[in-house]
GROMACS .gro file of C-alpha atoms in nm:
model
  323
    1MET     CA    1  -1.100  -0.917   2.985
    2THR     CA    2  -1.364  -0.991   2.722
    3GLN     CA    3  -1.237  -0.704   2.505
    4LEU     CA    4  -0.881  -0.835   2.534
    5MET     CA    5  -0.990  -1.184   2.422
    6THR     CA    6  -1.180  -1.031   2.131
    7PHE     CA    7  -0.866  -0.846   2.024
    8VAL     CA    8  -0.648  -1.161   2.056
    9ASN     CA    9  -0.897  -1.373   1.860
   10ALA     CA   10  -0.908  -1.111   1.584
   11MET     CA   11  -0.526  -1.091   1.567
   12PRO     CA   12  -0.475  -1.354   1.289
   13GLY     CA   13  -0.737  -1.184   1.073
   14ASN     CA   14  -0.584  -0.841   1.132
   15ILE     CA   15  -0.236  -0.968   1.044
   16SER     CA   16  -0.353  -1.138   0.724
   17GLN     CA   17  -0.560  -0.837   0.613
   18GLY     CA   18  -0.276  -0.605   0.705
   19LEU     CA   19  -0.031  -0.800   0.491
   20ILE     CA   20  -0.270  -0.814   0.194
   21TRP     CA   21  -0.328  -0.440   0.214
   22GLY     CA   22   0.044  -0.406   0.280
   23ILE     CA   23   0.108  -0.527  -0.076
   24LEU     CA   24  -0.112  -0.240  -0.197
   25ALA     CA   25   0.079  -0.007   0.036
   26ILE     CA   26   0.408  -0.118  -0.122
   27GLY     CA   27   0.261  -0.021  -0.458
   28VAL     CA   28   0.164   0.318  -0.313
   29PHE     CA   29   0.517   0.347  -0.169
   30ILE     CA   30   0.662   0.321  -0.520
   31THR     CA   31   0.460   0.614  -0.654
   32TYR     CA   32   0.433   0.826  -0.339
   33LYS     CA   33   0.780   0.785  -0.187
   34ILE     CA   34   1.006   0.683  -0.475
   35LEU     CA   35   0.852   0.851  -0.782
   36ASP     CA   36   0.689   1.143  -0.596
   37PHE     CA   37   0.371   1.098  -0.803
   38ALA     CA   38   0.022   1.149  -0.659
   39ASP     CA   39  -0.151   0.837  -0.798
   40LEU     CA   40  -0.520   0.778  -0.719
   41THR     CA   41  -0.553   0.496  -0.973
   42VAL     CA   42  -0.536   0.246  -0.685
   43ASP     CA   43  -0.897   0.323  -0.590
   44GLY     CA   44  -0.993   0.150  -0.913
   45SER     CA   45  -0.710  -0.087  -0.999
   46MET     CA   46  -0.746  -0.287  -0.678
   47ALA     CA   47  -1.106  -0.372  -0.766
   48THR     CA   48  -0.993  -0.451  -1.120
   49GLY     CA   49  -0.745  -0.706  -0.988
   50GLY     CA   50  -1.012  -0.862  -0.768
   51ALA     CA   51  -1.268  -0.871  -1.049
   52VAL     CA   52  -1.029  -1.031  -1.299
   53CYS     CA   53  -0.913  -1.289  -1.046
   54VAL     CA   54  -1.262  -1.395  -0.934
   55MET     CA   55  -1.404  -1.415  -1.286
   56LEU     CA   56  -1.114  -1.629  -1.407
   57ILE     CA   57  -1.129  -1.862  -1.105
   58THR     CA   58  -1.505  -1.912  -1.138
   59ASN     CA   59  -1.457  -1.992  -1.508
   60GLY     CA   60  -1.210  -2.272  -1.438
   61CYS     CA   61  -0.877  -2.088  -1.452
   62PRO     CA   62  -0.605  -2.204  -1.207
   63VAL     CA   63  -0.578  -1.974  -0.908
   64TRP     CA   64  -0.211  -1.889  -0.963
   65LEU     CA   65  -0.278  -1.794  -1.326
   66ALA     CA   66  -0.576  -1.581  -1.220
   67ILE     CA   67  -0.348  -1.392  -0.978
   68VAL     CA   68  -0.092  -1.334  -1.255
   69CYS     CA   69  -0.367  -1.199  -1.481
   70ALA     CA   70  -0.488  -0.971  -1.199
   71PHE     CA   71  -0.133  -0.837  -1.172
   72ILE     CA   72  -0.126  -0.773  -1.549
   73ALA     CA   73  -0.467  -0.601  -1.533
   74GLY     CA   74  -0.333  -0.369  -1.263
   75CYS     CA   75  -0.026  -0.301  -1.479
   76LEU     CA   76  -0.249  -0.199  -1.770
   77ALA     CA   77  -0.442   0.040  -1.544
   78GLY     CA   78  -0.116   0.200  -1.430
   79MET     CA   79   0.003   0.223  -1.790
   80ILE     CA   80  -0.311   0.417  -1.887
   81THR     CA   81  -0.247   0.671  -1.612
   82GLY     CA   82   0.117   0.697  -1.713
   83LEU     CA   83   0.037   0.753  -2.081
   84LEU     CA   84  -0.228   1.012  -2.001
   85ASN     CA   85   0.033   1.199  -1.799
   86THR     CA   86   0.339   1.162  -2.023
   87LEU     CA   87   0.192   1.159  -2.374
   88LEU     CA   88  -0.109   1.387  -2.332
   89GLY     CA   89   0.035   1.618  -2.069
   90ILE     CA   90  -0.250   1.567  -1.822
   91PRO     CA   91  -0.138   1.641  -1.463
   92GLY     CA   92  -0.065   1.323  -1.267
   93ILE     CA   93  -0.339   1.351  -1.007
   94LEU     CA   94  -0.602   1.432  -1.272
   95ALA     CA   95  -0.482   1.152  -1.500
   96SER     CA   96  -0.514   0.902  -1.215
   97ILE     CA   97  -0.863   1.028  -1.125
   98LEU     CA   98  -0.975   0.988  -1.488
   99THR     CA   99  -0.838   0.633  -1.499
  100GLN     CA  100  -1.002   0.554  -1.166
  101MET     CA  101  -1.340   0.675  -1.296
  102ALA     CA  102  -1.307   0.470  -1.614
  103LEU     CA  103  -1.212   0.159  -1.417
  104TYR     CA  104  -1.541   0.167  -1.226
  105SER     CA  105  -1.731   0.101  -1.549
  106ILE     CA  106  -1.466  -0.146  -1.669
  107ASN     CA  107  -1.494  -0.342  -1.344
  108LEU     CA  108  -1.871  -0.364  -1.388
  109ASP     CA  109  -1.819  -0.487  -1.744
  110ILE     CA  110  -1.573  -0.752  -1.626
  111MET     CA  111  -1.806  -0.890  -1.358
  112GLY     CA  112  -2.140  -0.822  -1.528
  113GLN     CA  113  -2.275  -0.709  -1.193
  114SER     CA  114  -2.157  -0.523  -0.885
  115ASN     CA  115  -2.052  -0.832  -0.685
  116ARG     CA  116  -1.920  -1.177  -0.769
  117PRO     CA  117  -1.867  -1.448  -0.503
  118VAL     CA  118  -1.587  -1.704  -0.493
  119SER     CA  119  -1.612  -1.980  -0.232
  120VAL     CA  120  -1.319  -2.151  -0.066
  121ASP     CA  121  -1.539  -2.463  -0.044
  122LYS     CA  122  -1.550  -2.487  -0.423
  123TYR     CA  123  -1.210  -2.353  -0.528
  124SER     CA  124  -0.856  -2.399  -0.395
  125LEU     CA  125  -0.791  -2.039  -0.300
  126ILE     CA  126  -0.453  -1.909  -0.186
  127VAL     CA  127  -0.598  -1.722   0.113
  128SER     CA  128  -0.932  -1.717   0.291
  129SER     CA  129  -1.069  -1.551   0.603
  130ARG     CA  130  -1.190  -1.894   0.720
  131GLU     CA  131  -0.832  -2.018   0.746
  132VAL     CA  132  -0.741  -1.751   1.002
  133ASN     CA  133  -1.061  -1.777   1.201
  134VAL     CA  134  -0.976  -1.882   1.557
  135VAL     CA  135  -1.308  -2.064   1.588
  136GLY     CA  136  -1.291  -2.404   1.419
  137ASN     CA  137  -0.923  -2.396   1.322
  138SER     CA  138  -0.618  -2.533   1.501
  139PRO     CA  139  -0.327  -2.299   1.580
  140ILE     CA  140  -0.111  -2.487   1.328
  141MET     CA  141  -0.360  -2.426   1.046
  142ILE     CA  142  -0.378  -2.057   1.132
  143ILE     CA  143   0.002  -2.028   1.143
  144LEU     CA  144   0.035  -2.204   0.805
  145ALA     CA  145  -0.222  -1.968   0.654
  146LEU     CA  146  -0.030  -1.666   0.783
  147VAL     CA  147   0.301  -1.810   0.663
  148LYS     CA  148   0.163  -1.831   0.308
  149ILE     CA  149   0.088  -1.458   0.308
  150PHE     CA  150   0.421  -1.374   0.473
  151VAL     CA  151   0.602  -1.570   0.200
  152ILE     CA  152   0.415  -1.383  -0.074
  153VAL     CA  153   0.505  -1.047   0.081
  154ALA     CA  154   0.868  -1.154   0.133
  155VAL     CA  155   0.900  -1.263  -0.232
  156ILE     CA  156   0.756  -0.928  -0.348
  157ILE     CA  157   1.001  -0.733  -0.128
  158ALA     CA  158   1.295  -0.942  -0.254
  159ALA     CA  159   1.189  -0.893  -0.617
  160LEU     CA  160   1.154  -0.516  -0.569
  161TYR     CA  161   1.492  -0.497  -0.396
  162TRP     CA  162   1.646  -0.667  -0.699
  163PHE     CA  163   1.454  -0.452  -0.949
  164PHE     CA  164   1.542  -0.120  -0.790
  165GLY     CA  165   1.907  -0.224  -0.799
  166THR     CA  166   1.890  -0.257  -1.179
  167GLU     CA  167   1.933   0.022  -1.433
  168TYR     CA  168   1.557   0.067  -1.471
  169GLY     CA  169   1.518   0.084  -1.096
  170PHE     CA  170   1.783   0.351  -1.062
  171THR     CA  171   1.620   0.560  -1.337
  172ILE     CA  172   1.290   0.556  -1.147
  173ARG     CA  173   1.462   0.661  -0.825
  174ALA     CA  174   1.652   0.935  -1.007
  175THR     CA  175   1.330   1.059  -1.169
  176GLY     CA  176   1.162   1.078  -0.831
  177CYS     CA  177   1.454   1.261  -0.672
  178ASN     CA  178   1.506   1.526  -0.938
  179GLN     CA  179   1.355   1.510  -1.287
  180ASN     CA  180   1.573   1.791  -1.425
  181MET     CA  181   1.889   1.624  -1.306
  182ALA     CA  182   1.767   1.289  -1.441
  183ARG     CA  183   1.709   1.443  -1.783
  184ALA     CA  184   2.057   1.595  -1.771
  185GLN     CA  185   2.188   1.239  -1.726
  186SER     CA  186   2.001   1.132  -2.045
  187ILE     CA  187   1.731   0.948  -1.849
  188SER     CA  188   1.388   0.928  -2.012
  189THR     CA  189   1.176   1.052  -1.721
  190LYS     CA  190   0.854   0.982  -1.912
  191LYS     CA  191   0.951   0.618  -1.959
  192SER     CA  192   1.053   0.590  -1.594
  193THR     CA  193   0.720   0.738  -1.482
  194VAL     CA  194   0.521   0.490  -1.690
  195ILE     CA  195   0.727   0.192  -1.566
  196ALA     CA  196   0.682   0.296  -1.202
  197LEU     CA  197   0.305   0.339  -1.243
  198VAL     CA  198   0.279   0.003  -1.420
  199LEU     CA  199   0.471  -0.176  -1.144
  200SER     CA  200   0.285   0.005  -0.865
  201ASN     CA  201  -0.063  -0.073  -0.995
  202GLY     CA  202   0.040  -0.426  -1.083
  203LEU     CA  203   0.107  -0.482  -0.712
  204VAL     CA  204  -0.223  -0.313  -0.631
  205GLY     CA  205  -0.403  -0.550  -0.870
  206LEU     CA  206  -0.226  -0.845  -0.704
  207SER     CA  207  -0.340  -0.718  -0.365
  208GLY     CA  208  -0.697  -0.695  -0.499
  209ALA     CA  209  -0.681  -1.056  -0.619
  210LEU     CA  210  -0.571  -1.177  -0.276
  211LEU     CA  211  -0.828  -0.960  -0.096
  212ALA     CA  212  -1.111  -1.092  -0.315
  213GLN     CA  213  -1.010  -1.447  -0.224
  214TYR     CA  214  -0.973  -1.357   0.141
  215GLN     CA  215  -1.320  -1.201   0.173
  216GLY     CA  216  -1.486  -1.451  -0.065
  217ASN     CA  217  -1.603  -1.203  -0.328
  218ALA     CA  218  -1.505  -0.926  -0.564
  219ASP     CA  219  -1.704  -0.605  -0.535
  220VAL     CA  220  -1.700  -0.299  -0.754
  221ASN     CA  221  -1.661  -0.084  -0.440
  222MET     CA  222  -1.401  -0.301  -0.266
  223SER     CA  223  -1.120  -0.053  -0.337
  224ARG     CA  224  -1.304   0.266  -0.249
  225GLY     CA  225  -1.079   0.460  -0.012
  226ALA     CA  226  -0.788   0.222  -0.080
  227ILE     CA  227  -0.547   0.511  -0.130
  228VAL     CA  228  -0.614   0.631   0.226
  229ILE     CA  229  -0.539   0.290   0.375
  230GLY     CA  230  -0.231   0.256   0.154
  231LEU     CA  231  -0.101   0.597   0.258
  232ALA     CA  232  -0.173   0.518   0.623
  233ALA     CA  233   0.033   0.199   0.601
  234VAL     CA  234   0.319   0.376   0.419
  235ILE     CA  235   0.335   0.663   0.665
  236ILE     CA  236   0.292   0.449   0.978
  237GLY     CA  237   0.569   0.216   0.860
  238ASP     CA  238   0.798   0.506   0.764
  239VAL     CA  239   0.757   0.688   1.095
  240LEU     CA  240   0.794   0.369   1.300
  241GLY     CA  241   1.097   0.251   1.103
  242THR     CA  242   1.267   0.591   1.131
  243VAL     CA  243   1.216   0.592   1.508
  244ILE     CA  244   1.359   0.240   1.545
  245PHE     CA  245   1.645   0.244   1.292
  246GLY     CA  246   1.718   0.612   1.240
  247LYS     CA  247   1.978   0.659   0.966
  248ARG     CA  248   2.013   0.282   0.923
  249PHE     CA  249   1.657   0.263   0.787
  250ASN     CA  250   1.748   0.128   0.443
  251PHE     CA  251   1.538   0.046   0.135
  252VAL     CA  252   1.454  -0.315   0.226
  253ALA     CA  253   1.351  -0.207   0.575
  254ARG     CA  254   1.126   0.062   0.427
  255LEU     CA  255   0.945  -0.194   0.213
  256ALA     CA  256   0.911  -0.435   0.505
  257PHE     CA  257   0.785  -0.165   0.741
  258THR     CA  258   0.533  -0.054   0.481
  259ALA     CA  259   0.375  -0.400   0.507
  260ILE     CA  260   0.405  -0.387   0.886
  261GLY     CA  261   0.229  -0.050   0.873
  262GLY     CA  262  -0.070  -0.227   0.718
  263ILE     CA  263  -0.081  -0.472   1.008
  264ILE     CA  264  -0.060  -0.192   1.266
  265TYR     CA  265  -0.335  -0.001   1.086
  266PHE     CA  266  -0.580  -0.293   1.109
  267MET     CA  267  -0.486  -0.363   1.469
  268VAL     CA  268  -0.557  -0.003   1.564
  269LEU     CA  269  -0.881  -0.021   1.366
  270GLN     CA  270  -0.975  -0.330   1.567
  271ILE     CA  271  -0.907  -0.143   1.892
  272VAL     CA  272  -1.133   0.139   1.776
  273THR     CA  273  -1.406  -0.115   1.697
  274ILE     CA  274  -1.370  -0.279   2.039
  275ILE     CA  275  -1.392   0.058   2.211
  276GLY     CA  276  -1.729   0.100   2.048
  277LEU     CA  277  -1.684   0.381   1.800
  278PRO     CA  278  -1.938   0.364   1.512
  279SER     CA  279  -1.812   0.158   1.215
  280GLN     CA  280  -1.939   0.420   0.971
  281ASN     CA  281  -1.662   0.648   1.097
  282ASN     CA  282  -1.382   0.414   0.985
  283LYS     CA  283  -1.299   0.631   0.683
  284LEU     CA  284  -1.289   0.938   0.907
  285PHE     CA  285  -1.058   0.755   1.145
  286SER     CA  286  -0.835   0.650   0.854
  287ALA     CA  287  -0.806   1.010   0.740
  288VAL     CA  288  -0.719   1.124   1.093
  289VAL     CA  289  -0.448   0.856   1.121
  290VAL     CA  290  -0.293   0.969   0.792
  291ILE     CA  291  -0.304   1.334   0.904
  292ILE     CA  292  -0.137   1.255   1.236
  293PHE     CA  293   0.144   1.046   1.088
  294LEU     CA  294   0.199   1.296   0.806
  295ALA     CA  295   0.228   1.574   1.061
  296VAL     CA  296   0.468   1.391   1.295
  297PRO     CA  297   0.784   1.418   1.075
  298TYR     CA  298   0.708   1.783   0.993
  299LEU     CA  299   0.647   1.876   1.356
  300ARG     CA  300   0.961   1.694   1.470
  301LYS     CA  301   1.165   1.875   1.207
  302SER     CA  302   1.007   2.209   1.301
  303ALA     CA  303   1.078   2.148   1.669
  304LYS     CA  304   1.446   2.069   1.598
  305THR     CA  305   1.477   2.377   1.379
  306SER     CA  306   1.314   2.598   1.640
  307PHE     CA  307   1.538   2.452   1.911
  308GLY     CA  308   1.845   2.508   1.695
  309ARG     CA  309   1.749   2.869   1.631
  310ALA     CA  310   1.687   2.930   2.000
  311ALA     CA  311   2.026   2.781   2.086
  312LYS     CA  312   2.205   2.998   1.829
  313ASN     CA  313   2.029   3.311   1.950
  314SER     CA  314   2.127   3.230   2.308
  315LEU     CA  315   2.489   3.184   2.207
  316ARG     CA  316   2.488   3.513   2.020
  317LYS     CA  317   2.341   3.699   2.316
  318GLY     CA  318   2.584   3.541   2.557
  319ALA     CA  319   2.892   3.602   2.340
  320PRO     CA  320   3.122   3.888   2.456
  321LYS     CA  321   3.103   4.202   2.244
  322ASP     CA  322   3.412   4.321   2.065
  323ALA     CA  323   3.578   4.622   2.221
   0.00000   0.00000   0.00000
């Protein structure tokens, strides 16, 4: 009973964290699912967004403007990866690793030290872990805090739905589906790749800005392992949405379920914590979750193929032989 109450009390925090990380996961969705680009820049660009946001807020910048600047900082990080890949011919995964490494030093330069605090008592932050704390807050205050994050995520999904319906959006989707065919249609695949990476890491930077406000500080290591959490949310949402909607699982639903995947991830993580597994194994658990959900679609497809082959073989054996 005590464990159940602990889980229920932690629910608002898990939902809010899941949605914030869900924004990062939507950014990962753009590169991983739409563009088919292995981008590890997020392990640096999230911290960049948090660092830029906190430093601007603590120096008197309005919170909303600090968030916009964090988005732009993430866009610049994605642009660097894109240019390294398209102009210099560096493979995508290596280009993103190089950018990620460079961002570690850049983040230290931005903050001047490894950690910078930002207090909700001193600044009017958009989100804060205190607002979703069951202890000391009324249910209405908690609901309002969650609604703010839901609205932000909904606006992002609506904006992306509009963007990917434009000409630029279609060129990115075409580039991800088949680069050779896209080039045959006079699409600049290099330009499309850069735009997708810019947009993806812009969302990651925005997520970092919100996370820094939520946890009350920006840390140079706050985005370490972010790609694993982002992938976990993307894959959990994709598998869950496919099971529920099947062929009706459209683009908007995929974006929404990516954010929902973030919530589920943190809820499962909370269950693991309640069970009593060591917290130092969280990264190991994250990797296992990603492996399992990556394997599920492949195993289901393999099982259907094997069943189909067995059925065909049975029909062949049972068919009458020609005289």
